[in-house]
């Protein structure tokens, strides 16, 4: 009971910090939010977090150097998100690390959750409104088109797009 109370308290304090820092405008705000996130997450240098981005369970985020999280993006790090260096996100990107169960005969509210890590390599560009689902591995040099839903692993240097995301071509 005490552990649950501590966990919920930490989550609520983090939500308050995110809310308060969203009012700091422009580049100063992006750098400040990155600094604040780096105090909780395992991060490299020069992390930028655009306004209204939300990170659930930031202590499970491992992020490299020179990365940015786009405006209104949601990173659900309950099952750990690992990002390499030079990962850039557009606005409204969604990365999740959990799936809800859907066993017949059990109420949805009482279903078990399955946690799976998401891994993103170096030099990756994630377009706006893209979604990356639990358990996905994204290689180095990948470009994910805006609006793509990534449901399968993506090899190095692939350019993917669509719903579900498919390989369109490779970077030269």
PDB file of C-alpha atoms in Angstrom:
ATOM      1  CA  UNK A   1       0.000   0.000   0.000  1.00  0.00           C
ATOM      2  CA  UNK A   2       2.826   2.421   0.891  1.00  0.00           C
ATOM      3  CA  UNK A   3       4.642   1.625  -2.379  1.00  0.00           C
ATOM      4  CA  UNK A   4       1.516   2.380  -4.395  1.00  0.00           C
ATOM      5  CA  UNK A   5       1.013   5.643  -2.502  1.00  0.00           C
ATOM      6  CA  UNK A   6       4.627   6.684  -3.177  1.00  0.00           C
ATOM      7  CA  UNK A   7       4.344   5.765  -6.869  1.00  0.00           C
ATOM      8  CA  UNK A   8       1.113   7.721  -7.302  1.00  0.00           C
ATOM      9  CA  UNK A   9       2.570  10.700  -5.422  1.00  0.00           C
ATOM     10  CA  UNK A  10       5.649  10.737  -7.693  1.00  0.00           C
ATOM     11  CA  UNK A  11       3.427  10.523 -10.795  1.00  0.00           C
ATOM     12  CA  UNK A  12       1.257  13.414  -9.593  1.00  0.00           C
ATOM     13  CA  UNK A  13       4.281  15.569  -8.740  1.00  0.00           C
ATOM     14  CA  UNK A  14       5.736  14.886 -12.197  1.00  0.00           C
ATOM     15  CA  UNK A  15       2.409  15.879 -13.815  1.00  0.00           C
ATOM     16  CA  UNK A  16       2.468  19.128 -11.834  1.00  0.00           C
ATOM     17  CA  UNK A  17       6.049  19.878 -12.945  1.00  0.00           C
ATOM     18  CA  UNK A  18       5.112  19.218 -16.588  1.00  0.00           C
ATOM     19  CA  UNK A  19       2.074  21.482 -16.314  1.00  0.00           C
ATOM     20  CA  UNK A  20       4.008  24.339 -14.716  1.00  0.00           C
ATOM     21  CA  UNK A  21       6.888  24.208 -17.202  1.00  0.00           C
ATOM     22  CA  UNK A  22       4.582  24.224 -20.237  1.00  0.00           C
ATOM     23  CA  UNK A  23       4.036  27.946 -19.699  1.00  0.00           C
ATOM     24  CA  UNK A  24       7.677  28.775 -20.450  1.00  0.00           C
ATOM     25  CA  UNK A  25       7.715  29.821 -24.131  1.00  0.00           C
ATOM     26  CA  UNK A  26      10.041  29.138 -27.050  1.00  0.00           C
ATOM     27  CA  UNK A  27      13.562  27.748 -27.022  1.00  0.00           C
ATOM     28  CA  UNK A  28      14.134  28.706 -23.404  1.00  0.00           C
ATOM     29  CA  UNK A  29      11.128  26.602 -22.417  1.00  0.00           C
ATOM     30  CA  UNK A  30      12.247  23.659 -24.596  1.00  0.00           C
ATOM     31  CA  UNK A  31      15.716  23.675 -23.037  1.00  0.00           C
ATOM     32  CA  UNK A  32      14.331  24.095 -19.517  1.00  0.00           C
ATOM     33  CA  UNK A  33      11.838  21.209 -19.929  1.00  0.00           C
ATOM     34  CA  UNK A  34      14.697  19.095 -21.321  1.00  0.00           C
ATOM     35  CA  UNK A  35      16.818  19.940 -18.285  1.00  0.00           C
ATOM     36  CA  UNK A  36      13.980  19.067 -15.893  1.00  0.00           C
ATOM     37  CA  UNK A  37      13.320  15.759 -17.695  1.00  0.00           C
ATOM     38  CA  UNK A  38      17.044  14.929 -17.598  1.00  0.00           C
ATOM     39  CA  UNK A  39      16.904  15.120 -13.792  1.00  0.00           C
ATOM     40  CA  UNK A  40      14.436  12.208 -13.766  1.00  0.00           C
ATOM     41  CA  UNK A  41      15.235  10.249 -16.953  1.00  0.00           C
ATOM     42  CA  UNK A  42      18.572   8.825 -18.022  1.00  0.00           C
ATOM     43  CA  UNK A  43      19.513  11.284 -20.737  1.00  0.00           C
ATOM     44  CA  UNK A  44      22.443  12.604 -22.711  1.00  0.00           C
ATOM     45  CA  UNK A  45      23.216  16.225 -23.459  1.00  0.00           C
ATOM     46  CA  UNK A  46      21.023  18.802 -25.250  1.00  0.00           C
ATOM     47  CA  UNK A  47      17.590  17.270 -24.742  1.00  0.00           C
ATOM     48  CA  UNK A  48      14.776  19.504 -26.011  1.00  0.00           C
ATOM     49  CA  UNK A  49      11.182  18.974 -24.888  1.00  0.00           C
ATOM     50  CA  UNK A  50       8.609  21.077 -26.720  1.00  0.00           C
ATOM     51  CA  UNK A  51       5.554  22.465 -24.932  1.00  0.00           C
ATOM     52  CA  UNK A  52       2.768  20.153 -23.789  1.00  0.00           C
ATOM     53  CA  UNK A  53       4.739  16.953 -24.364  1.00  0.00           C
ATOM     54  CA  UNK A  54       3.921  14.366 -21.700  1.00  0.00           C
ATOM     55  CA  UNK A  55       6.166  11.556 -20.442  1.00  0.00           C
ATOM     56  CA  UNK A  56       4.577   8.861 -18.273  1.00  0.00           C
ATOM     57  CA  UNK A  57       7.074   7.101 -15.974  1.00  0.00           C
ATOM     58  CA  UNK A  58      10.048   9.293 -16.980  1.00  0.00           C
ATOM     59  CA  UNK A  59      12.408   7.212 -14.821  1.00  0.00           C
ATOM     60  CA  UNK A  60      11.995   4.465 -17.479  1.00  0.00           C
ATOM     61  CA  UNK A  61      13.136   6.747 -20.335  1.00  0.00           C
ATOM     62  CA  UNK A  62      16.695   6.301 -21.585  1.00  0.00           C
ATOM     63  CA  UNK A  63      17.529   8.920 -24.199  1.00  0.00           C
ATOM     64  CA  UNK A  64      20.778   9.829 -25.973  1.00  0.00           C
ATOM     65  CA  UNK A  65      22.430  13.102 -26.979  1.00  0.00           C
ATOM     66  CA  UNK A  66      20.851  15.827 -29.129  1.00  0.00           C
ATOM     67  CA  UNK A  67      17.278  14.494 -29.041  1.00  0.00           C
ATOM     68  CA  UNK A  68      13.975  16.358 -29.157  1.00  0.00           C
ATOM     69  CA  UNK A  69      10.425  15.499 -28.138  1.00  0.00           C
ATOM     70  CA  UNK A  70       7.758  17.297 -30.196  1.00  0.00           C
ATOM     71  CA  UNK A  71       4.849  19.438 -29.012  1.00  0.00           C
ATOM     72  CA  UNK A  72       1.902  17.478 -27.609  1.00  0.00           C
ATOM     73  CA  UNK A  73       3.792  14.168 -27.918  1.00  0.00           C
ATOM     74  CA  UNK A  74       3.043  11.360 -25.469  1.00  0.00           C
ATOM     75  CA  UNK A  75       5.692   8.880 -24.354  1.00  0.00           C
ATOM     76  CA  UNK A  76       4.320   6.082 -22.199  1.00  0.00           C
ATOM     77  CA  UNK A  77       7.535   4.735 -20.668  1.00  0.00           C
ATOM     78  CA  UNK A  78       5.999   2.312 -18.176  1.00  0.00           C
ATOM     79  CA  UNK A  79       7.737  -0.572 -19.993  1.00  0.00           C
ATOM     80  CA  UNK A  80      10.916   1.460 -20.849  1.00  0.00           C
ATOM     81  CA  UNK A  81      11.690   3.532 -23.934  1.00  0.00           C
ATOM     82  CA  UNK A  82      15.309   3.574 -25.168  1.00  0.00           C
ATOM     83  CA  UNK A  83      16.339   6.203 -27.715  1.00  0.00           C
ATOM     84  CA  UNK A  84      19.745   6.627 -29.300  1.00  0.00           C
ATOM     85  CA  UNK A  85      21.466   9.874 -30.258  1.00  0.00           C
ATOM     86  CA  UNK A  86      19.987  12.457 -32.662  1.00  0.00           C
ATOM     87  CA  UNK A  87      16.380  11.266 -32.444  1.00  0.00           C
ATOM     88  CA  UNK A  88      13.960  13.993 -33.593  1.00  0.00           C
ATOM     89  CA  UNK A  89      10.181  13.916 -33.137  1.00  0.00           C
ATOM     90  CA  UNK A  90       7.528  15.998 -34.784  1.00  0.00           C
ATOM     91  CA  UNK A  91       4.421  17.102 -32.906  1.00  0.00           C
ATOM     92  CA  UNK A  92       1.798  14.703 -31.542  1.00  0.00           C
ATOM     93  CA  UNK A  93       3.989  11.588 -31.679  1.00  0.00           C
ATOM     94  CA  UNK A  94       2.737   8.720 -29.527  1.00  0.00           C
ATOM     95  CA  UNK A  95       5.032   5.990 -28.196  1.00  0.00           C
ATOM     96  CA  UNK A  96       3.525   3.330 -25.950  1.00  0.00           C
ATOM     97  CA  UNK A  97       5.091   0.435 -24.076  1.00  0.00           C
ATOM     98  CA  UNK A  98       1.992  -1.386 -22.910  1.00  0.00           C
ATOM     99  CA  UNK A  99      -0.909  -3.350 -24.308  1.00  0.00           C
ATOM    100  CA  UNK A 100      -4.143  -4.121 -22.500  1.00  0.00           C
ATOM    101  CA  UNK A 101      -5.439  -7.666 -22.425  1.00  0.00           C
ATOM    102  CA  UNK A 102      -8.810  -8.578 -23.871  1.00  0.00           C
ATOM    103  CA  UNK A 103      -9.611 -12.039 -22.508  1.00  0.00           C
ATOM    104  CA  UNK A 104     -13.275 -12.977 -22.872  1.00  0.00           C
ATOM    105  CA  UNK A 105     -15.091 -13.260 -19.563  1.00  0.00           C
ATOM    106  CA  UNK A 106     -13.003 -10.627 -17.748  1.00  0.00           C
ATOM    107  CA  UNK A 107     -14.114  -7.006 -17.566  1.00  0.00           C
ATOM    108  CA  UNK A 108     -11.901  -4.662 -19.570  1.00  0.00           C
ATOM    109  CA  UNK A 109     -11.143  -2.735 -16.392  1.00  0.00           C
ATOM    110  CA  UNK A 110      -9.647  -5.862 -14.793  1.00  0.00           C
ATOM    111  CA  UNK A 111      -7.555  -7.036 -17.747  1.00  0.00           C
ATOM    112  CA  UNK A 112      -3.811  -7.529 -17.265  1.00  0.00           C
ATOM    113  CA  UNK A 113      -1.388  -5.165 -19.010  1.00  0.00           C
ATOM    114  CA  UNK A 114       1.614  -6.465 -20.925  1.00  0.00           C
ATOM    115  CA  UNK A 115       4.706  -4.214 -20.794  1.00  0.00           C
ATOM    116  CA  UNK A 116       7.159  -4.238 -23.708  1.00  0.00           C
ATOM    117  CA  UNK A 117      10.206  -2.067 -24.312  1.00  0.00           C
ATOM    118  CA  UNK A 118      10.451   0.256 -27.333  1.00  0.00           C
ATOM    119  CA  UNK A 119      13.945   0.779 -28.754  1.00  0.00           C
ATOM    120  CA  UNK A 120      14.812   3.561 -31.205  1.00  0.00           C
ATOM    121  CA  UNK A 121      18.279   3.705 -32.797  1.00  0.00           C
ATOM    122  CA  UNK A 122      20.508   6.675 -33.636  1.00  0.00           C
ATOM    123  CA  UNK A 123      19.703   9.366 -36.240  1.00  0.00           C
ATOM    124  CA  UNK A 124      15.957   8.700 -36.401  1.00  0.00           C
ATOM    125  CA  UNK A 125      13.334  11.185 -37.572  1.00  0.00           C
ATOM    126  CA  UNK A 126       9.752  10.559 -36.420  1.00  0.00           C
ATOM    127  CA  UNK A 127       7.161  12.613 -38.304  1.00  0.00           C
ATOM    128  CA  UNK A 128       4.217  14.324 -36.663  1.00  0.00           C
ATOM    129  CA  UNK A 129       1.225  12.241 -35.545  1.00  0.00           C
ATOM    130  CA  UNK A 130       3.206   8.979 -35.899  1.00  0.00           C
ATOM    131  CA  UNK A 131       2.495   6.163 -33.433  1.00  0.00           C
ATOM    132  CA  UNK A 132       4.983   3.529 -32.297  1.00  0.00           C
ATOM    133  CA  UNK A 133       3.449   0.553 -30.533  1.00  0.00           C
ATOM    134  CA  UNK A 134       4.802  -1.566 -27.670  1.00  0.00           C
ATOM    135  CA  UNK A 135       7.685  -3.959 -28.300  1.00  0.00           C
ATOM    136  CA  UNK A 136       8.921  -2.258 -31.483  1.00  0.00           C
ATOM    137  CA  UNK A 137      12.605  -1.928 -32.408  1.00  0.00           C
ATOM    138  CA  UNK A 138      13.533   0.889 -34.791  1.00  0.00           C
ATOM    139  CA  UNK A 139      16.960   0.729 -36.427  1.00  0.00           C
ATOM    140  CA  UNK A 140      19.535   3.457 -37.016  1.00  0.00           C
ATOM    141  CA  UNK A 141      18.939   6.114 -39.689  1.00  0.00           C
ATOM    142  CA  UNK A 142      15.191   5.441 -39.959  1.00  0.00           C
ATOM    143  CA  UNK A 143      12.628   8.001 -41.159  1.00  0.00           C
ATOM    144  CA  UNK A 144       9.022   7.489 -40.038  1.00  0.00           C
ATOM    145  CA  UNK A 145       6.506   9.425 -42.135  1.00  0.00           C
ATOM    146  CA  UNK A 146       3.899  11.671 -40.570  1.00  0.00           C
ATOM    147  CA  UNK A 147       0.818   9.761 -39.447  1.00  0.00           C
ATOM    148  CA  UNK A 148       2.456   6.323 -39.691  1.00  0.00           C
ATOM    149  CA  UNK A 149       1.491   3.583 -37.242  1.00  0.00           C
ATOM    150  CA  UNK A 150       4.535   1.393 -36.606  1.00  0.00           C
ATOM    151  CA  UNK A 151       3.394  -2.129 -35.698  1.00  0.00           C
ATOM    152  CA  UNK A 152       6.523  -4.094 -36.711  1.00  0.00           C
ATOM    153  CA  UNK A 153      10.279  -3.693 -36.279  1.00  0.00           C
ATOM    154  CA  UNK A 154      11.965  -1.324 -38.753  1.00  0.00           C
ATOM    155  CA  UNK A 155      15.451  -2.131 -40.177  1.00  0.00           C
ATOM    156  CA  UNK A 156      18.327   0.367 -40.430  1.00  0.00           C
ATOM    157  CA  UNK A 157      17.973   3.247 -42.932  1.00  0.00           C
ATOM    158  CA  UNK A 158      14.385   2.389 -43.887  1.00  0.00           C
ATOM    159  CA  UNK A 159      11.818   5.050 -44.714  1.00  0.00           C
ATOM    160  CA  UNK A 160       8.401   3.868 -43.546  1.00  0.00           C
ATOM    161  CA  UNK A 161       4.889   5.255 -43.829  1.00  0.00           C
ATOM    162  CA  UNK A 162       1.242   4.288 -43.784  1.00  0.00           C
ATOM    163  CA  UNK A 163      -1.205   2.511 -41.522  1.00  0.00           C
ATOM    164  CA  UNK A 164       0.206   0.061 -40.706  1.00  0.00           C
ATOM    165  CA  UNK A 165       3.676   1.375 -41.587  1.00  0.00           C
ATOM    166  CA  UNK A 166       5.405  -0.332 -44.510  1.00  0.00           C
ATOM    167  CA  UNK A 167       8.879   0.187 -45.940  1.00  0.00           C
ATOM    168  CA  UNK A 168       8.647   2.728 -48.766  1.00  0.00           C
ATOM    169  CA  UNK A 169      12.357   2.834 -49.608  1.00  0.00           C
ATOM    170  CA  UNK A 170      15.789   3.084 -48.015  1.00  0.00           C
ATOM    171  CA  UNK A 171      17.999   6.102 -47.373  1.00  0.00           C
ATOM    172  CA  UNK A 172      21.026   6.269 -49.668  1.00  0.00           C
TER     173      UNK A 172
END
